CSV table of C-alpha atoms in Angstrom, one decimal:
chain,number,residue,atom,x,y,z
A,1,MET,CA,-106.1,21.4,-3.3
A,2,HIS,CA,-108.0,24.7,-3.9
A,3,PHE,CA,-109.2,27.1,-1.2
A,4,THR,CA,-112.0,29.6,-0.5
A,5,LYS,CA,-112.2,32.6,1.6
A,6,ASP,CA,-114.8,30.7,3.5
A,7,HIS,CA,-112.1,28.2,4.6
A,8,GLU,CA,-113.2,25.4,2.4
A,9,TRP,CA,-111.0,23.2,0.3
A,10,ILE,CA,-111.6,21.6,-2.8
A,11,GLU,CA,-109.6,18.5,-4.3
A,12,LEU,CA,-110.2,17.9,-7.7
A,13,ASP,CA,-110.1,14.5,-9.7
A,14,GLY,CA,-111.3,15.0,-13.2
A,15,ASP,CA,-114.3,16.6,-13.1
A,16,ILE,CA,-115.0,15.4,-9.4
A,17,ALA,CA,-114.8,17.9,-6.6
A,18,THR,CA,-114.3,16.6,-2.8
A,19,VAL,CA,-115.1,19.3,-0.7
A,20,GLY,CA,-114.4,19.8,3.3
A,21,ILE,CA,-113.2,22.6,5.6
A,22,THR,CA,-109.8,23.7,6.5
A,23,ASN,CA,-107.9,23.3,9.7
A,24,TYR,CA,-108.3,26.9,10.2
A,25,ALA,CA,-112.1,26.4,10.1
A,26,ALA,CA,-112.3,23.4,12.2
A,27,GLU,CA,-110.1,25.3,15.0
A,28,GLN,CA,-112.7,28.1,14.8
A,29,LEU,CA,-115.7,25.9,15.0
A,30,GLY,CA,-114.4,24.2,18.2
A,31,ASP,CA,-115.6,20.8,19.3
A,32,VAL,CA,-118.0,19.5,16.4
A,33,VAL,CA,-120.7,17.4,17.8
A,34,PHE,CA,-123.1,16.9,15.0
A,35,VAL,CA,-122.8,16.9,11.1
A,36,GLU,CA,-125.4,17.1,8.9
A,37,LEU,CA,-124.6,16.1,5.1
A,38,PRO,CA,-126.4,16.5,1.8
A,39,GLU,CA,-128.4,14.0,0.2
A,40,VAL,CA,-126.8,12.2,-2.6
A,41,GLY,CA,-128.3,13.3,-6.1
A,42,LYS,CA,-128.7,17.0,-4.5
A,43,VAL,CA,-128.1,19.9,-7.4
A,44,LEU,CA,-125.9,22.7,-5.7
A,45,LYS,CA,-125.2,26.1,-6.8
A,46,PRO,CA,-122.5,28.2,-5.1
A,47,GLY,CA,-123.9,29.3,-1.9
A,48,ASP,CA,-126.2,26.7,-1.5
A,49,SER,CA,-125.9,24.9,2.1
A,50,LEU,CA,-123.8,21.8,1.4
A,51,ALA,CA,-123.5,20.7,5.0
A,52,VAL,CA,-124.1,21.8,8.6
A,53,VAL,CA,-121.5,21.6,11.4
A,54,GLU,CA,-122.6,22.0,15.1
A,55,SER,CA,-120.3,22.6,18.0
A,56,VAL,CA,-122.0,22.8,21.6
A,57,LYS,CA,-122.4,26.6,21.1
A,58,ALA,CA,-123.7,27.1,17.6
A,59,ALA,CA,-124.6,25.5,14.1
A,60,SER,CA,-122.7,26.6,11.4
A,61,ASP,CA,-123.7,26.2,7.5
A,62,VAL,CA,-120.9,25.1,5.1
A,63,TYR,CA,-121.8,26.8,1.7
A,64,SER,CA,-120.8,25.1,-1.5
A,65,PRO,CA,-118.2,26.9,-3.4
A,66,ILE,CA,-119.1,25.2,-6.7
A,67,SER,CA,-122.1,24.1,-8.9
A,68,GLY,CA,-122.8,20.4,-9.4
A,69,GLU,CA,-124.7,17.3,-8.3
A,70,VAL,CA,-123.8,15.6,-5.1
A,71,ILE,CA,-122.5,12.0,-6.0
A,72,ALA,CA,-121.3,10.9,-2.5
A,73,ALA,CA,-121.5,12.1,1.1
A,74,ASN,CA,-119.1,11.1,3.8
A,75,ASP,CA,-121.6,9.1,6.0
A,76,GLY,CA,-118.9,8.1,8.7
A,77,LEU,CA,-118.8,11.5,10.0
A,78,THR,CA,-122.7,11.3,11.2
A,79,GLY,CA,-121.3,8.8,13.8
A,80,ASN,CA,-118.1,10.5,14.4
A,81,PRO,CA,-118.2,14.0,14.1
A,82,GLU,CA,-115.0,14.6,16.0
A,83,THR,CA,-113.4,13.6,13.0
A,84,VAL,CA,-113.8,17.1,11.6
A,85,ASN,CA,-111.6,18.3,14.3
A,86,GLN,CA,-109.0,15.6,14.0
A,87,SER,CA,-108.4,15.4,10.5
A,88,PRO,CA,-110.4,18.4,8.6
A,89,GLU,CA,-108.3,18.4,5.5
A,90,LYS,CA,-108.0,14.5,4.8
A,91,LEU,CA,-110.6,12.2,6.5
A,92,ALA,CA,-113.6,14.8,6.9
A,93,TRP,CA,-114.4,15.5,3.6
A,94,PHE,CA,-118.1,16.3,3.5
A,95,ALA,CA,-119.2,15.6,-0.1
A,96,ARG,CA,-118.2,14.6,-3.7
A,97,VAL,CA,-119.8,17.0,-6.5
A,98,LYS,CA,-119.8,16.2,-10.1
A,99,LEU,CA,-118.7,19.7,-11.2
A,100,ALA,CA,-121.2,21.5,-13.5
A,101,ASP,CA,-118.8,24.5,-14.2
A,102,PRO,CA,-115.2,23.7,-14.1
A,103,ALA,CA,-114.2,27.2,-14.7
A,104,GLU,CA,-115.5,27.8,-11.1
A,105,ILE,CA,-112.3,26.2,-10.0
A,106,THR,CA,-110.1,28.8,-11.4
A,107,GLY,CA,-110.9,31.8,-9.1
A,108,LEU,CA,-109.9,29.8,-6.1
A,109,MET,CA,-106.8,30.0,-4.2
A,110,ASP,CA,-103.9,27.8,-4.0
A,111,ARG,CA,-102.4,26.8,-0.8
A,112,PRO,CA,-99.7,29.6,-0.6
A,113,ALA,CA,-102.3,31.8,-1.6
A,114,TYR,CA,-104.6,30.7,1.3
A,115,GLU,CA,-101.9,30.9,3.7
A,116,ALA,CA,-101.3,34.4,2.8
A,117,PHE,CA,-105.0,35.0,3.1
A,118,LEU,CA,-105.0,33.4,6.7
A,119,GLN,CA,-102.0,35.8,7.5
A,120,SER,CA,-103.9,38.8,6.5
A,121,LEU,CA,-107.0,37.8,9.0
B,1,MET,CA,-118.4,53.2,16.8
B,2,SER,CA,-118.3,49.5,16.7
B,3,GLU,CA,-119.6,47.4,19.5
B,4,SER,CA,-116.0,46.6,20.5
B,5,ASP,CA,-115.3,50.0,21.0
B,6,LEU,CA,-117.7,50.2,23.9
B,7,LEU,CA,-116.6,46.8,25.4
B,8,ARG,CA,-115.7,46.5,29.0
B,9,MET,CA,-113.2,44.4,30.5
B,10,THR,CA,-113.2,42.5,33.8
B,11,VAL,CA,-110.3,42.8,36.2
B,12,LEU,CA,-109.4,39.5,35.2
B,13,HIS,CA,-109.2,40.1,31.4
B,14,PRO,CA,-105.2,39.9,31.3
B,15,ALA,CA,-105.6,36.3,32.8
B,16,HIS,CA,-108.0,35.3,30.0
B,17,LEU,CA,-105.4,36.4,27.5
B,18,ALA,CA,-102.4,34.9,29.3
B,19,LEU,CA,-104.4,31.6,29.4
B,20,GLY,CA,-104.9,31.7,25.4
B,21,ALA,CA,-108.8,32.3,25.7
B,22,ARG,CA,-111.1,33.0,22.6
B,23,MET,CA,-112.9,36.1,23.4
B,24,THR,CA,-116.3,37.3,22.5
B,25,PRO,CA,-118.5,40.3,23.5
B,26,PHE,CA,-121.1,39.3,26.0
B,27,GLY,CA,-123.3,41.4,28.4
B,28,GLY,CA,-121.0,44.5,27.2
B,29,TYR,CA,-118.0,43.0,28.1
B,30,ASP,CA,-115.0,41.1,26.2
B,31,MET,CA,-115.4,37.8,27.7
B,32,PRO,CA,-113.6,34.3,27.4
B,33,VAL,CA,-116.0,31.8,25.4
B,34,GLN,CA,-113.7,29.2,25.8
B,35,TYR,CA,-109.9,28.4,26.5
B,36,PRO,CA,-107.6,26.1,24.4
B,37,ASP,CA,-109.2,22.9,26.2
B,38,GLY,CA,-112.4,23.8,24.3
B,39,VAL,CA,-116.1,23.8,25.6
B,40,LEU,CA,-116.5,19.9,25.7
B,41,ALA,CA,-113.4,19.3,27.8
B,42,GLU,CA,-114.2,22.5,30.0
B,43,HIS,CA,-117.9,21.3,30.6
B,44,ARG,CA,-116.8,17.7,31.8
B,45,TRP,CA,-113.7,18.9,33.6
B,46,THR,CA,-116.2,21.1,35.6
B,47,ARG,CA,-118.5,18.0,36.3
B,48,ASP,CA,-115.5,15.8,37.1
B,49,GLN,CA,-113.2,18.3,39.1
B,50,ALA,CA,-113.4,22.1,39.4
B,51,GLY,CA,-114.0,24.6,36.7
B,52,LEU,CA,-113.4,28.4,37.5
B,53,PHE,CA,-115.4,31.0,35.6
B,54,ASP,CA,-115.0,34.8,35.5
B,55,VAL,CA,-118.5,36.2,35.8
B,56,SER,CA,-117.1,39.6,37.1
B,57,HIS,CA,-119.5,41.0,34.2
B,58,MET,CA,-122.5,40.0,36.4
B,59,GLY,CA,-123.8,43.0,38.9
B,60,PRO,CA,-123.0,42.3,42.3
B,61,GLY,CA,-123.8,45.3,44.7
B,62,PHE,CA,-124.7,46.2,48.3
B,63,LEU,CA,-128.2,48.1,49.4
B,64,THR,CA,-127.2,49.5,52.8
B,65,LEU,CA,-129.6,51.5,55.3
B,66,ASN,CA,-128.7,55.1,55.6
B,67,ALA,CA,-129.5,55.3,59.1
B,68,PRO,CA,-129.7,51.8,60.8
B,69,SER,CA,-131.4,51.6,64.4
B,70,GLY,CA,-128.6,49.5,65.7
B,71,ASP,CA,-131.1,46.8,66.1
B,72,PRO,CA,-130.4,43.7,63.9
B,73,ASP,CA,-133.8,42.6,63.4
B,74,ALA,CA,-135.4,46.0,62.9
B,75,ASP,CA,-132.7,46.9,60.3
B,76,HIS,CA,-133.2,43.8,58.4
B,77,ALA,CA,-136.7,44.4,58.2
B,78,ALA,CA,-136.2,47.9,57.1
B,79,ILE,CA,-134.0,46.9,54.3
B,80,SER,CA,-136.3,44.1,53.3
B,81,ALA,CA,-139.0,46.5,53.1
B,82,LEU,CA,-137.3,48.8,50.4
B,83,ILE,CA,-136.6,45.9,48.1
B,84,GLU,CA,-139.4,43.7,48.5
B,85,PRO,CA,-142.0,45.5,46.5
B,86,LEU,CA,-139.6,45.2,43.3
B,87,ILE,CA,-139.1,41.3,43.6
B,88,SER,CA,-141.2,38.2,44.3
B,89,GLY,CA,-139.3,36.7,47.3
B,90,ASP,CA,-139.5,36.6,51.0
B,91,ILE,CA,-136.4,38.9,52.0
B,92,ALA,CA,-137.6,39.8,55.6
B,93,GLY,CA,-137.9,35.9,56.2
B,94,LEU,CA,-134.1,35.4,55.5
B,95,LYS,CA,-132.0,33.9,58.3
B,96,PRO,CA,-128.5,35.4,58.9
B,97,GLY,CA,-126.1,34.2,56.3
B,98,GLN,CA,-128.7,33.1,53.7
B,99,LEU,CA,-129.0,33.7,50.1
B,100,ARG,CA,-132.1,33.7,48.2
B,101,TYR,CA,-132.8,33.3,44.3
B,102,THR,CA,-135.7,35.8,43.2
B,103,VAL,CA,-137.1,37.5,40.5
B,104,LEU,CA,-137.5,41.4,39.9
B,105,LEU,CA,-141.1,41.8,38.6
B,106,ASN,CA,-142.7,44.4,36.3
B,107,GLU,CA,-146.2,45.7,36.7
B,108,THR,CA,-147.8,42.9,34.9
B,109,GLY,CA,-145.8,40.0,36.7
B,110,GLY,CA,-143.2,39.8,33.7
B,111,MET,CA,-139.6,39.3,34.7
B,112,ILE,CA,-137.1,42.3,34.5
B,113,ASP,CA,-134.4,40.1,35.7
B,114,ASP,CA,-133.6,37.3,38.1
B,115,LEU,CA,-131.2,37.7,40.8
B,116,MET,CA,-129.6,36.5,44.1
B,117,VAL,CA,-130.5,38.5,47.5
B,118,GLY,CA,-128.6,37.7,50.6
B,119,ARG,CA,-128.8,38.7,54.3
B,120,PRO,CA,-125.6,39.2,56.0
B,121,ARG,CA,-124.5,36.8,58.8
B,122,LEU,CA,-123.1,39.0,61.3
B,123,PRO,CA,-125.3,41.1,63.9
B,124,ASP,CA,-123.3,44.4,63.2
B,125,ARG,CA,-123.9,44.0,59.6
B,126,GLN,CA,-127.7,44.0,59.6
B,127,GLY,CA,-129.5,46.4,57.4
B,128,ARG,CA,-127.7,45.6,54.3
B,129,LEU,CA,-128.1,43.1,51.6
B,130,TYR,CA,-126.0,41.7,49.2
B,131,ILE,CA,-127.5,41.7,45.6
B,132,VAL,CA,-126.1,39.9,42.4
B,133,VAL,CA,-128.0,40.6,39.2
B,134,ASN,CA,-127.2,39.6,35.7
B,135,ALA,CA,-124.9,41.5,33.3
B,136,GLY,CA,-127.1,42.5,30.4
B,137,THR,CA,-129.5,44.0,32.9
B,138,LYS,CA,-127.6,45.3,35.5
B,139,ASP,CA,-127.5,48.9,34.8
B,140,ASN,CA,-131.5,49.1,34.6
B,141,ASP,CA,-131.7,46.6,38.0
B,142,PHE,CA,-129.6,48.9,39.9
B,143,ALA,CA,-131.4,52.1,38.8
B,144,LEU,CA,-134.6,50.5,39.8
B,145,ILE,CA,-133.2,49.2,43.2
B,146,ALA,CA,-131.5,52.8,44.0
B,147,ALA,CA,-134.9,54.8,43.1
B,148,ALA,CA,-136.9,52.6,45.0
B,149,ALA,CA,-134.6,52.9,48.3
B,150,GLU,CA,-133.9,56.3,47.7
B,151,GLY,CA,-133.3,58.6,50.7
B,152,ARG,CA,-133.4,55.5,52.7
B,153,ALA,CA,-130.7,53.4,51.6
B,154,THR,CA,-127.9,53.5,49.1
B,155,LEU,CA,-126.9,50.9,46.7
B,156,THR,CA,-123.4,50.5,46.1
B,157,ARG,CA,-122.1,48.6,42.9
B,158,ALA,CA,-119.3,46.1,43.3
B,159,ASP,CA,-118.9,45.3,39.8
B,160,ASP,CA,-115.4,47.1,39.7
B,161,ARG,CA,-114.3,44.0,41.6
B,162,ALA,CA,-113.9,40.5,40.4
B,163,LEU,CA,-116.7,37.9,40.7
B,164,VAL,CA,-115.6,34.1,39.8
B,165,ALA,CA,-117.4,31.0,40.1
B,166,LEU,CA,-115.6,27.7,41.3
B,167,GLN,CA,-117.6,24.7,40.3
B,168,GLY,CA,-117.4,21.3,40.5
B,169,PRO,CA,-117.1,18.4,42.8
B,170,ALA,CA,-113.4,19.4,43.9
B,171,ALA,CA,-114.6,23.0,44.7
B,172,GLU,CA,-114.8,22.7,48.3
B,173,SER,CA,-111.4,21.0,48.8
B,174,VAL,CA,-109.7,23.6,46.5
B,175,LEU,CA,-111.4,26.6,48.0
B,176,ALA,CA,-110.4,25.3,51.6
B,177,THR,CA,-106.7,25.9,50.5
B,178,LEU,CA,-107.4,29.6,50.7
B,179,PHE,CA,-110.4,29.8,53.0
B,180,PRO,CA,-110.7,26.7,55.5
B,181,GLU,CA,-114.1,27.8,56.7
B,182,ALA,CA,-115.7,28.1,53.3
B,183,ALA,CA,-116.2,24.3,53.6
B,184,ASP,CA,-118.6,24.9,56.2
B,185,LEU,CA,-120.9,27.0,54.1
B,186,SER,CA,-124.1,25.1,53.0
B,187,PHE,CA,-125.7,25.7,49.7
B,188,MET,CA,-127.2,29.0,49.2
B,189,THR,CA,-125.6,30.6,52.4
B,190,PHE,CA,-122.8,33.2,52.2
B,191,ARG,CA,-120.4,35.2,54.5
B,192,ARG,CA,-117.4,37.7,54.5
B,193,PHE,CA,-114.0,36.4,54.7
B,194,ASP,CA,-111.0,38.6,55.2
B,195,ARG,CA,-107.7,38.1,53.3
B,196,LYS,CA,-104.8,40.6,53.4
B,197,GLY,CA,-107.0,43.2,55.2
B,198,GLU,CA,-109.7,43.1,52.7
B,199,GLY,CA,-113.3,41.7,52.3
B,200,PHE,CA,-114.2,38.8,50.4
B,201,VAL,CA,-117.6,37.6,49.9
B,202,ILE,CA,-118.1,33.9,49.2
B,203,SER,CA,-121.6,32.2,48.8
B,204,ARG,CA,-121.8,28.5,48.3
B,205,SER,CA,-123.9,28.8,45.0
B,206,GLY,CA,-123.5,28.9,41.1
B,207,TYR,CA,-125.0,28.0,37.9
B,208,SER,CA,-123.7,24.9,36.6
B,209,GLY,CA,-125.6,22.3,38.9
B,210,GLU,CA,-122.6,21.4,40.6
B,211,ASP,CA,-121.5,21.9,44.3
B,212,GLY,CA,-119.2,25.3,44.3
B,213,TYR,CA,-118.9,29.0,45.1
B,214,GLU,CA,-119.2,32.3,44.0
B,215,ILE,CA,-116.4,34.6,45.1
B,216,LEU,CA,-116.6,38.3,45.2
B,217,ILE,CA,-112.8,39.3,45.3
B,218,PRO,CA,-111.3,42.8,45.7
B,219,SER,CA,-110.0,44.2,42.3
B,220,ALA,CA,-106.4,44.5,43.8
B,221,GLN,CA,-106.3,40.7,45.0
B,222,ALA,CA,-108.2,39.3,41.6
B,223,LEU,CA,-105.3,38.4,39.5
B,224,GLU,CA,-103.3,36.8,42.6
B,225,VAL,CA,-106.4,34.9,43.7
B,226,TRP,CA,-107.4,33.5,40.1
B,227,ASP,CA,-103.7,32.5,39.5
B,228,LEU,CA,-103.6,30.9,43.1
B,229,LEU,CA,-106.9,28.8,42.0
B,230,ILE,CA,-105.6,28.0,38.6
B,231,ALA,CA,-102.2,26.8,40.0
B,232,ASP,CA,-104.3,24.0,41.7
B,233,THR,CA,-104.1,21.0,39.1
B,234,ARG,CA,-107.9,20.0,40.0
B,235,VAL,CA,-108.9,23.5,38.7
B,236,ARG,CA,-109.0,24.6,34.8
B,237,PRO,CA,-110.6,27.7,33.6
B,238,VAL,CA,-114.0,27.4,31.8
B,239,GLY,CA,-115.6,30.1,29.4
B,240,LEU,CA,-119.0,31.1,28.8
B,241,GLY,CA,-119.4,28.3,26.3
B,242,ALA,CA,-119.5,25.7,28.7
B,243,ARG,CA,-121.1,28.0,31.4
B,244,ASP,CA,-124.2,27.9,29.1
B,245,SER,CA,-123.9,23.9,28.4
B,246,LEU,CA,-123.7,23.3,32.1
B,247,ARG,CA,-126.7,25.5,33.3
B,248,LEU,CA,-128.7,23.9,30.5
B,249,GLU,CA,-128.1,20.4,31.6
B,250,ALA,CA,-129.0,21.9,35.3
B,251,GLY,CA,-132.3,23.0,33.8
B,252,LEU,CA,-131.5,26.6,35.2
B,253,PRO,CA,-132.9,29.4,33.0
B,254,LEU,CA,-130.9,32.1,31.5
B,255,TYR,CA,-132.4,35.8,31.5
B,256,GLY,CA,-133.0,37.1,28.0
B,257,HIS,CA,-133.4,33.6,26.5
B,258,ASP,CA,-135.6,31.4,28.8
B,259,ALA,CA,-137.5,34.5,30.5
B,260,ASP,CA,-138.0,38.2,29.7
B,261,GLU,CA,-140.4,40.9,30.6
B,262,THR,CA,-143.2,39.1,28.9
B,263,VAL,CA,-142.5,35.8,31.0
B,264,SER,CA,-144.0,35.6,34.7
B,265,PRO,CA,-142.0,33.3,36.9
B,266,VAL,CA,-144.9,30.9,37.0
B,267,GLU,CA,-144.6,30.5,33.2
B,268,ALA,CA,-140.8,30.2,33.5
B,269,GLY,CA,-141.3,27.4,36.1
B,270,LEU,CA,-140.0,29.6,38.9
B,271,ALA,CA,-143.5,29.5,41.1
B,272,PHE,CA,-141.1,28.5,43.9
B,273,ALA,CA,-139.5,32.0,44.0
B,274,VAL,CA,-142.8,33.7,44.5
B,275,ALA,CA,-143.0,33.4,48.0
B,276,LYS,CA,-146.2,32.4,49.9
B,277,ARG,CA,-146.0,35.5,52.2
B,278,ARG,CA,-145.7,37.8,49.4
B,279,ARG,CA,-148.6,36.4,47.5
B,280,ALA,CA,-150.9,37.4,50.4
B,281,CYS,CA,-149.3,40.7,51.5
B,282,GLY,CA,-150.6,43.0,48.7
B,283,ASP,CA,-147.3,44.6,47.4
B,284,LEU,CA,-146.4,42.2,44.8
B,285,ARG,CA,-146.1,43.5,41.5
B,286,GLY,CA,-148.3,41.6,38.8
B,287,ALA,CA,-150.0,39.9,41.9
B,288,GLU,CA,-153.3,39.7,40.0
B,289,ARG,CA,-151.8,37.6,37.0
B,290,LEU,CA,-149.5,35.6,39.3
B,291,ALA,CA,-152.5,34.6,41.4
B,292,ARG,CA,-154.3,33.5,38.6
B,293,GLU,CA,-151.5,31.5,37.0
B,294,LEU,CA,-150.9,29.8,40.5
B,295,SER,CA,-154.4,29.0,40.9
B,296,HIS,CA,-155.5,28.4,37.4
B,297,GLY,CA,-152.2,27.4,35.8
B,298,PRO,CA,-150.5,29.7,33.2
B,299,ALA,CA,-151.1,29.9,29.4
B,300,ARG,CA,-147.8,28.4,28.8
B,301,ILE,CA,-145.0,26.8,30.7
B,302,ARG,CA,-141.3,26.2,30.4
B,303,VAL,CA,-140.3,22.6,30.2
B,304,GLY,CA,-137.4,20.3,29.3
B,305,LEU,CA,-137.0,18.4,26.1
B,306,ARG,CA,-134.9,15.5,24.8
B,307,VAL,CA,-134.6,15.5,21.1
B,308,LEU,CA,-134.9,11.6,20.3
B,309,SER,CA,-133.3,12.0,16.7
B,310,GLY,CA,-131.6,14.4,14.4
B,311,ALA,CA,-130.1,17.8,15.0
B,312,PRO,CA,-129.9,19.8,18.2
B,313,ALA,CA,-132.8,22.1,18.6
B,314,ARG,CA,-131.7,25.6,19.4
B,315,GLU,CA,-133.0,28.9,20.6
B,316,GLY,CA,-135.9,29.6,18.0
B,317,ALA,CA,-136.7,26.2,16.8
B,318,GLU,CA,-140.6,25.9,16.7
B,319,ILE,CA,-142.1,23.1,19.0
B,320,ALA,CA,-145.0,21.3,17.4
B,321,ASP,CA,-147.4,18.7,19.0
B,322,ALA,CA,-148.0,15.2,17.6
B,323,THR,CA,-150.2,16.5,15.0
B,324,GLY,CA,-147.5,18.9,13.6
B,325,ALA,CA,-149.5,22.2,14.8
B,326,VAL,CA,-147.0,24.6,16.3
B,327,VAL,CA,-147.5,25.0,19.9
B,328,GLY,CA,-144.2,27.0,21.2
B,329,ARG,CA,-140.6,27.6,20.8
B,330,VAL,CA,-137.3,26.4,22.1
B,331,THR,CA,-135.6,29.1,24.1
B,332,SER,CA,-132.6,27.3,25.0
B,333,GLY,CA,-131.1,24.2,23.6
B,334,GLY,CA,-128.1,22.3,22.2
B,335,PRO,CA,-126.1,19.0,22.6
B,336,SER,CA,-125.6,17.8,26.2
B,337,PRO,CA,-122.1,16.9,26.7
B,338,SER,CA,-122.9,14.9,29.7
B,339,LEU,CA,-125.6,12.9,28.3
B,340,GLY,CA,-124.7,12.7,24.7
B,341,PHE,CA,-127.9,13.4,23.1
B,342,PRO,CA,-129.7,17.2,22.7
B,343,ILE,CA,-131.5,18.7,25.0
B,344,ALA,CA,-133.5,21.8,25.1
B,345,MET,CA,-135.9,24.1,27.1
B,346,GLY,CA,-138.9,25.7,25.6
B,347,PHE,CA,-142.4,27.0,26.3
B,348,VAL,CA,-145.6,25.0,25.5
B,349,PRO,CA,-149.1,24.7,26.8
B,350,PRO,CA,-149.6,23.1,30.2
B,351,SER,CA,-151.6,20.5,28.6
B,352,LEU,CA,-148.5,19.1,26.8
B,353,SER,CA,-146.2,19.8,29.5
B,354,ALA,CA,-146.4,16.3,31.3
B,355,VAL,CA,-143.3,14.2,31.4
B,356,GLY,CA,-143.4,11.7,28.6
B,357,THR,CA,-145.6,13.7,26.4
B,358,SER,CA,-144.4,13.3,22.8
B,359,LEU,CA,-143.7,16.6,20.8
B,360,GLN,CA,-141.7,17.8,17.7
B,361,VAL,CA,-139.2,20.1,17.2
B,362,ILE,CA,-138.6,21.6,13.7
B,363,VAL,CA,-135.1,22.4,12.9
B,364,ARG,CA,-134.0,23.8,9.4
B,365,GLY,CA,-137.5,22.7,8.3
B,366,ARG,CA,-137.6,19.1,9.5
B,367,SER,CA,-139.5,17.8,12.0
B,368,GLN,CA,-137.8,15.8,14.6
B,369,PRO,CA,-139.2,13.7,17.5
B,370,ALA,CA,-139.0,15.0,21.1
B,371,GLU,CA,-140.2,14.2,24.5
B,372,VAL,CA,-140.7,16.2,27.6
B,373,VAL,CA,-138.5,15.2,30.1
B,374,ALA,CA,-137.8,16.2,33.7
B,375,MET,CA,-135.6,19.0,34.7
B,376,PRO,CA,-132.8,19.1,35.7
B,377,PHE,CA,-131.5,17.0,32.8
B,378,VAL,CA,-128.4,16.3,34.9
B,379,PRO,CA,-129.1,15.8,38.7
B,380,HIS,CA,-128.0,18.9,41.0
B,381,ARG,CA,-125.3,18.0,43.5
B,382,TYR,CA,-125.7,20.8,45.7
B,383,VAL,CA,-124.2,20.6,49.3
B,384,ARG,CA,-126.4,21.2,52.1
B,385,LYS,CA,-124.8,21.1,55.6
B,386,ALA,CA,-126.7,20.2,58.8
């Protein structure tokens, strides 16, 4: 698993990247009550909005860490947004993206580096 | 200098840290936005049991005649005459022990703030008013009131004490363990209680829509009383996050969001706070505009909206009519934990304000259907005693 400084995780299977947010991010958001997912076929660039997660207090964008086309979205989250709090790094993936530029992955953190980054916050 | 360097702390700040609160700057103070239970659980606990809120960032104070005559009614009339020119309410008409929601007005009838003004219960404490204003506006409010009363009455701030709100159906029986006679208070009344030789001011009031109390606590007893209340298993601490979702469901406007200096109390749906006697007496600020809006209707009015599908519509979201023309903006909104769907308040023309009117809210560029619904969204459960 790879991690970004924006507290997203990316799991690679060949050139397919599954993207979600980390335990830390889910904790910071508080109770998630609404999730807006990207449409399949949407072409993302790094920094584009991949999803929107909303707590009682606020709406927060999840920005795409990578380039590529969305090939699947986790529609189960729409009816069960609380999954984002219950299982952020496993069940609550947001989208699968066909990577346009695998080199983008190389700049990301592995888990020990991400844990160290969290300690530094 | 960063904002955090200027943040003030309430007397109860150490209690929030000990409870594991997540803190955030609000109204110039470092305040708990939520505790480990989280906003949803805190919200529901308040509706089911009792939530304890630190609202010490707000502005309690007392306005006291410098030279009371000793005649209780004359002294109340005299102190009322000093504050009434600033506000919309009938203070002279308050009964002893009564608290009133009212509005500070500017010269054009816009809202400088909303506030509570109370008349003390006992004959020997007349010629004095208990006043509670909002956190972000309190310095200006207090300056206006002090200036209007200059030479005749003295404003004493009490925002160095703790002000807590205990809200929810269990509030009465919980507070009775400390102050048995508080159970006799009716909604929008208050009185002084003594504990360990110091005065507490307890009002049956709040901003959650539930029964409950607001309690002004001497600073030396604040942490002790907070801990005593929290130790009751029916009570949990509640942060500003749930305070906001509770007051939204209760249909109560939040100053700075649903009201500001451009908004009149008539537009804000607060015409009830513009007292009949004051409309007639000629010293009402913005009287011309308020009279016009009361007789012909305002140009816009605050309504409640239910978002029928899609994402919550939050502050700033545009409101459109059925044809897609933008007719107003959301001023507060979010998911309703009690109802399970998104709700919002916003301003629309009166022609689109009837309950059942179909509107749209624009969220992230997308039009979503919405409908005007009656407020409060969740019924109030205030307790009125005979």
